[in-house]
Short mmCIF file of C-alpha atoms in Angstrom, two decimals:
data_model
loop_
_atom_site.label_atom_id
_atom_site.label_comp_id
_atom_site.label_asym_id
_atom_site.label_seq_id
_atom_site.Cartn_x
_atom_site.Cartn_y
_atom_site.Cartn_z
CA MET A 1376 -5.78 28.32 8.84
CA ILE A 1377 -3.17 27.10 10.89
CA SER A 1378 0.25 26.86 8.95
CA PHE A 1379 3.42 26.25 10.65
CA ASP A 1380 5.67 28.66 9.92
CA PHE A 1381 9.86 28.27 9.89
CA GLY A 1382 10.31 32.15 9.71
CA SER A 1383 8.66 31.84 14.00
CA PRO A 1384 9.01 28.79 15.00
CA GLU A 1385 9.24 29.43 18.20
CA LYS A 1386 5.80 30.74 18.08
CA ASN A 1387 4.55 27.11 16.52
CA LEU A 1388 6.15 25.41 19.27
CA GLU A 1389 4.58 28.07 21.97
CA ARG A 1390 0.89 27.51 20.20
CA VAL A 1391 1.20 23.98 21.05
CA GLY A 1392 2.47 23.83 24.42
CA LEU A 1393 5.98 22.34 23.33
CA ALA A 1394 8.23 26.18 23.21
CA ARG A 1395 9.91 24.44 26.63
CA ASP A 1396 11.47 21.18 24.50
CA SER A 1397 14.90 22.38 23.89
CA LEU A 1398 16.10 19.21 21.89
CA LEU A 1399 12.92 19.24 19.44
CA ALA A 1400 13.40 22.95 18.78
CA GLU A 1401 17.22 22.54 17.95
CA GLN A 1402 15.59 20.04 15.02
CA ILE A 1403 13.35 22.59 13.96
CA TYR A 1404 15.36 25.53 13.96
CA SER A 1405 17.76 23.09 11.70
CA LYS A 1406 17.78 23.90 8.30
CA ALA A 1407 18.26 20.10 7.75
CA PHE A 1408 15.05 19.76 9.70
CA ASP A 1409 12.54 17.07 7.57
CA GLY A 1410 9.57 16.21 9.66
CA CYS A 1411 11.93 13.54 11.14
CA ILE A 1412 12.32 13.69 14.86
CA VAL A 1413 14.70 11.64 16.99
CA GLY A 1414 15.94 11.51 19.94
CA TYR A 1415 12.86 9.75 22.54
CA GLU A 1416 13.73 6.01 21.43
CA ALA A 1417 12.86 6.00 24.98
CA ALA A 1418 9.51 6.54 25.14
CA PRO A 1419 8.69 7.05 21.32
CA LEU A 1420 4.47 6.50 22.20
CA ASP A 1421 4.59 9.51 24.61
CA LYS A 1422 6.49 12.08 22.72
CA ALA A 1423 4.09 10.81 19.43
CA LYS A 1424 1.03 11.34 21.30
CA GLU A 1425 2.71 15.37 22.11
CA LEU A 1426 3.98 16.11 18.74
CA LEU A 1427 0.25 15.31 17.58
CA PRO A 1428 -0.51 18.92 17.73
CA LEU A 1429 2.43 20.51 15.88
CA ALA A 1430 2.05 17.65 13.65
CA ALA A 1431 -1.04 19.42 12.10
CA GLU A 1432 0.28 22.58 12.31
CA PHE A 1433 1.70 21.29 8.42
CA SER A 1434 -1.31 20.67 7.45
CA VAL A 1435 -1.97 22.42 4.14
CA ALA A 1436 -5.82 22.73 3.89
CA PRO A 1437 -7.59 25.20 1.67
CA ILE A 1438 -10.67 23.40 0.79
CA SER A 1439 -11.75 21.95 4.01
CA ASP A 1440 -10.14 24.09 6.43
CA PHE A 1441 -10.37 20.53 8.24
CA ASN A 1442 -6.18 20.32 9.69
CA VAL A 1443 -5.02 16.95 10.56
CA GLY A 1444 -1.61 15.56 12.21
CA ALA A 1445 -0.51 11.98 12.50
CA VAL A 1446 3.15 11.09 14.29
CA ALA A 1447 4.81 7.31 12.62
CA ILE A 1448 6.26 5.38 14.94
CA GLY A 1449 8.94 3.74 13.30
CA GLY A 1450 10.42 -0.24 13.75
CA THR A 1451 14.06 2.02 14.77
CA GLY A 1452 12.11 4.44 17.58
CA LYS A 1453 12.47 7.65 15.27
CA LEU A 1454 9.26 9.69 14.93
CA TYR A 1455 8.05 10.98 11.96
CA LEU A 1456 5.80 13.71 11.32
CA GLY A 1457 2.46 13.42 9.07
CA ALA A 1458 -0.22 16.43 8.02
CA ASN A 1459 -2.95 15.89 5.15
CA LEU A 1460 -2.21 18.28 1.58
CA GLU A 1461 -5.24 19.54 0.00
CA PHE A 1462 -4.42 21.15 -3.29
CA ALA A 1463 -7.65 23.21 -4.96
CA GLY A 1464 -8.40 23.58 -8.55
CA VAL A 1465 -7.87 19.83 -8.84
CA PRO A 1466 -9.40 16.46 -8.41
CA LEU A 1467 -10.50 15.68 -4.79
CA SER A 1468 -7.95 12.80 -5.31
CA THR A 1469 -4.95 14.45 -4.99
CA THR A 1470 -5.30 15.23 -0.98
CA LEU A 1471 -2.90 13.26 0.80
CA HIS A 1472 -4.07 12.02 4.34
CA ALA A 1473 -2.17 12.90 7.24
CA GLU A 1474 -1.71 8.96 7.93
CA GLN A 1475 -0.76 8.48 4.27
CA SER A 1476 1.84 11.60 4.63
CA ALA A 1477 3.44 10.19 7.65
CA ILE A 1478 3.88 7.10 6.85
CA LEU A 1479 5.76 8.46 3.38
CA ASN A 1480 7.67 10.48 5.75
CA ALA A 1481 9.12 7.11 6.96
CA ARG A 1482 9.58 5.61 4.50
CA ASP A 1483 11.39 8.29 2.93
CA HIS A 1484 13.84 7.91 5.37
CA GLY A 1485 14.19 4.21 5.17
CA GLU A 1486 12.11 3.21 8.07
CA THR A 1487 11.06 -0.74 6.43
CA SER A 1488 8.86 -0.98 9.37
CA VAL A 1489 5.74 1.13 11.51
CA ASP A 1490 5.03 0.12 15.00
CA SER A 1491 2.32 2.43 15.90
CA LEU A 1492 0.40 5.60 13.98
CA VAL A 1493 -1.19 8.16 16.11
CA VAL A 1494 -4.03 10.41 15.06
CA SER A 1495 -5.71 13.08 16.10
CA VAL A 1496 -8.53 11.85 14.78
CA ALA A 1497 -10.31 8.41 13.39
CA PRO A 1498 -8.91 7.28 10.31
CA CYS A 1499 -11.10 7.12 7.22
CA GLY A 1500 -11.40 4.09 5.45
CA HIS A 1501 -9.36 5.48 2.37
CA CYS A 1502 -6.43 5.37 4.72
CA ARG A 1503 -7.47 1.96 6.56
CA GLN A 1504 -6.75 0.51 3.80
CA PHE A 1505 -4.29 2.45 2.19
CA LEU A 1506 -2.49 0.89 5.30
CA TRP A 1507 -2.72 -2.55 5.51
CA GLU A 1508 0.00 -2.10 2.32
CA LEU A 1509 2.67 -2.29 5.74
CA PRO A 1510 4.52 -5.38 5.96
CA ASN A 1511 3.13 -5.91 9.62
CA ALA A 1512 -0.88 -4.61 8.21
CA ALA A 1513 -1.76 -6.44 10.87
CA GLU A 1514 -0.29 -5.91 14.02
CA LEU A 1515 -0.34 -1.82 13.84
CA LYS A 1516 -1.75 -0.01 16.31
CA LEU A 1517 -3.26 3.09 15.91
CA LEU A 1518 -3.73 5.35 18.60
CA PHE A 1519 -6.86 7.85 18.42
CA ALA A 1520 -9.52 9.15 20.59
CA GLY A 1521 -7.23 8.10 23.96
CA GLN A 1522 -7.66 4.46 22.93
CA THR A 1523 -5.19 1.95 20.85
CA PHE A 1524 -6.68 -0.42 18.15
CA ASP A 1525 -5.46 -2.92 15.62
CA LEU A 1526 -5.88 -2.04 12.38
CA GLN A 1527 -7.29 -5.25 11.31
CA ALA A 1528 -10.23 -4.99 13.68
CA LEU A 1529 -10.72 -1.14 12.03
CA LEU A 1530 -10.60 -2.76 8.98
CA PRO A 1531 -12.35 -6.37 8.94
CA SER A 1532 -12.80 -8.70 5.96
CA ALA A 1533 -9.63 -6.48 4.44
CA PHE A 1534 -9.17 -6.31 0.46
CA GLY A 1535 -6.49 -8.12 -0.58
CA GLY A 1536 -3.88 -10.19 1.85
CA PRO A 1537 -1.17 -8.97 3.83
CA ARG A 1538 1.89 -7.97 1.87
CA PRO A 1539 4.91 -10.92 2.47
CA GLU A 1540 8.28 -9.15 4.02
CA GLY A 1541 9.69 -8.12 1.42
CA GLU A 1542 7.04 -7.12 -0.67
CA SER A 1543 5.22 -3.97 1.07
CA VAL A 1544 5.29 -0.47 0.74
CA MET A 1545 8.38 -0.01 3.49
CA ASP A 1546 10.39 -2.82 2.02
CA SER A 1547 10.02 -3.91 -1.52
CA PRO A 1548 13.66 -3.72 -3.19
CA LEU A 1549 14.78 -1.26 -5.54
CA LEU A 1550 13.37 -1.17 -9.67
CA ASP A 1551 15.75 -1.97 -12.26
CA LEU A 1552 15.77 1.36 -14.29
CA GLU A 1553 17.42 2.98 -16.49
CA PRO A 1554 16.76 5.89 -19.06
CA VAL A 1555 16.61 5.81 -22.45
CA VAL A 1556 18.80 8.38 -23.08
CA SER A 1557 21.46 9.54 -20.52
CA PRO A 1558 20.53 12.35 -18.39
CA SER A 1559 21.99 15.64 -18.37
CA SER A 1560 21.05 16.81 -15.10
CA SER A 1561 21.13 16.06 -11.24
CA LEU A 1562 17.44 17.23 -10.99
CA ALA A 1563 17.33 14.08 -13.74
CA LYS A 1564 19.12 11.72 -11.61
CA HIS A 1565 17.22 12.40 -8.82
CA ALA A 1566 13.81 11.52 -10.87
CA ILE A 1567 15.34 8.69 -12.29
CA GLN A 1568 16.32 7.53 -9.03
CA ALA A 1569 12.57 8.35 -7.04
CA ALA A 1570 11.61 5.94 -9.71
CA ARG A 1571 13.74 3.13 -8.68
CA LYS A 1572 12.36 3.41 -5.15
CA CYS A 1573 8.26 2.80 -6.66
CA TYR A 1574 6.55 0.22 -5.19
CA VAL A 1575 4.01 -0.22 -8.16
CA PRO A 1576 3.75 -4.11 -7.82
CA TYR A 1577 -0.04 -3.73 -9.10
CA SER A 1578 0.33 -1.71 -12.43
CA LYS A 1579 4.14 -2.39 -13.28
CA SER A 1580 4.15 1.42 -13.34
CA PRO A 1581 7.03 3.52 -12.07
CA GLU A 1582 6.99 6.90 -12.00
CA GLY A 1583 9.57 9.40 -10.08
CA LEU A 1584 9.62 13.67 -9.51
CA ALA A 1585 12.13 15.58 -8.60
CA LEU A 1586 10.99 19.02 -8.03
CA GLU A 1587 13.93 22.05 -7.21
CA CYS A 1588 13.01 24.94 -5.32
CA ALA A 1589 14.62 28.62 -5.60
CA SER A 1590 16.54 28.22 -2.81
CA GLY A 1591 18.10 25.21 -4.32
CA ALA A 1592 16.70 21.97 -2.50
CA ILE A 1593 15.85 19.19 -3.96
CA PHE A 1594 12.42 17.13 -3.15
CA THR A 1595 11.53 14.00 -4.51
CA GLY A 1596 8.62 11.52 -4.76
CA SER A 1597 7.73 7.95 -5.38
CA THR A 1598 4.28 6.54 -7.11
CA VAL A 1599 3.44 4.28 -4.24
CA GLN A 1600 0.44 1.82 -4.80
CA SER A 1601 -2.81 0.30 -3.02
CA ILE A 1602 -4.49 -2.86 -4.10
CA ALA A 1603 -7.48 -0.94 -3.83
CA PHE A 1604 -6.13 1.64 -6.36
CA ASN A 1605 -7.93 5.25 -5.64
CA PRO A 1606 -5.39 4.93 -2.21
CA THR A 1607 -2.38 5.05 -4.26
CA VAL A 1608 -0.13 8.25 -3.78
CA SER A 1609 1.23 10.05 -7.34
CA ALA A 1610 5.35 11.19 -7.76
CA ILE A 1611 4.03 14.25 -7.59
CA VAL A 1612 2.02 14.22 -4.23
CA GLY A 1613 5.41 12.56 -2.79
CA ALA A 1614 7.29 15.39 -3.51
CA MET A 1615 5.24 18.05 -2.23
CA ASN A 1616 4.41 16.31 1.18
CA HIS A 1617 8.66 16.14 1.16
CA ARG A 1618 8.59 20.16 0.55
CA ASN A 1619 6.51 19.97 3.18
CA PHE A 1620 8.09 19.76 5.58
CA SER A 1621 11.41 21.86 4.48
CA HIS A 1622 12.33 25.13 5.53
CA SER A 1623 11.40 25.12 1.61
CA ARG A 1624 8.07 24.71 2.13
CA ASN A 1625 6.83 28.18 0.56
CA ASP A 1626 9.89 28.34 -1.41
CA ALA A 1627 9.02 28.94 -5.17
CA ILE A 1628 9.30 25.25 -7.57
CA THR A 1629 11.58 26.21 -10.10
CA ALA A 1630 12.19 23.14 -11.98
CA VAL A 1631 10.05 19.45 -12.44
CA VAL A 1632 11.78 16.56 -13.45
CA TYR A 1633 9.11 13.10 -14.13
CA ALA A 1634 10.26 9.99 -15.16
CA LYS A 1635 8.33 7.02 -16.42
CA LEU A 1636 8.11 3.72 -18.50
CA ALA A 1637 6.97 4.64 -21.97
CA ASN A 1638 5.05 1.67 -21.91
CA ASN A 1639 2.91 2.16 -18.21
CA LEU A 1640 -0.23 1.39 -18.19
CA SER A 1641 -1.05 3.70 -15.74
CA GLU A 1642 0.55 7.11 -15.35
CA GLN A 1643 0.26 10.70 -13.50
CA GLU A 1644 2.06 12.32 -16.00
CA ALA A 1645 -1.26 14.68 -17.14
CA LEU A 1646 -2.52 14.82 -13.58
CA THR A 1647 1.24 16.24 -12.29
CA GLY A 1648 1.55 19.08 -15.11
CA SER A 1649 -2.27 19.60 -13.71
CA LEU A 1650 -1.71 20.31 -10.01
CA LEU A 1651 1.91 21.47 -10.55
CA GLY A 1652 0.30 24.32 -12.84
CA LYS A 1653 -1.45 25.02 -9.67
CA VAL A 1654 1.21 26.05 -7.74
CA SER A 1655 4.05 26.73 -9.86
CA ASP A 1656 4.78 28.59 -13.28
CA ALA A 1657 7.77 25.70 -13.84
CA GLU A 1658 7.46 23.45 -16.82
CA VAL A 1659 8.11 19.44 -16.42
CA ARG A 1660 10.29 18.30 -17.94
CA THR A 1661 9.82 14.15 -19.38
CA ILE A 1662 12.10 11.41 -18.96
CA THR A 1663 11.70 7.85 -20.63
CA LEU A 1664 13.18 5.16 -18.79
CA GLU A 1665 13.40 1.20 -20.02
CA MET A 1666 13.39 -1.72 -17.69
CA VAL A 1667 17.00 -3.51 -17.23
#
């Protein structure tokens, strides 16, 4: 199984043929690296193709040993790495696919659109349906196996209509949420803000999560839904994706705060505890929110 090692990033870059790219190396070596690559806006598609093997280095696939990489090209021209994440000992539905990973990465960085998505293998139907939540889904370009496809051609008779501008997974407004009891920690405030960033048009059940590592780094995740439900990404998986592209990807998780509405019709609290129990001894602290 391959796995990116921030202790020896030069070896990873050499293995995927990118050792001579000083601009890329500078970003990867930086302690602030978080999966976003800049400086190639003049030819983002060419660079995205080159970065695919690097993206796959971040794959964590203890069950399938099938490593997938993806690179999303944002409307700004910035590039966002994506890789599949699997979690042993919990339902397979917790798996995050590389395409989802890249989209979440772009969303976390404030991108409001993704023009193209380069993938190392053909996207599965699960991912094609998830991508239908993008604001430009009908025009989204998918590149794999040396060819370019429109998402709409790969997903004929899609379930659900295209999302209107301002109401998609990339550009939906913040939710107006407040804690029932004022938070006493900065980690709790991060979880609440993550809940506000949720994309939950189908269940109206926001959830946010913040986790802190031994390094002191904090990573957040927000529930991101699909109209077909099953491709939905939970807040805990979103936070783990955020952590995976950082220098703290192998650091111990020491604290976790989960925020949700008291009357959510759908929630992932039990799954959150189960998944975290497989990777950490930290307890999950729950904060209750209300709509304002």
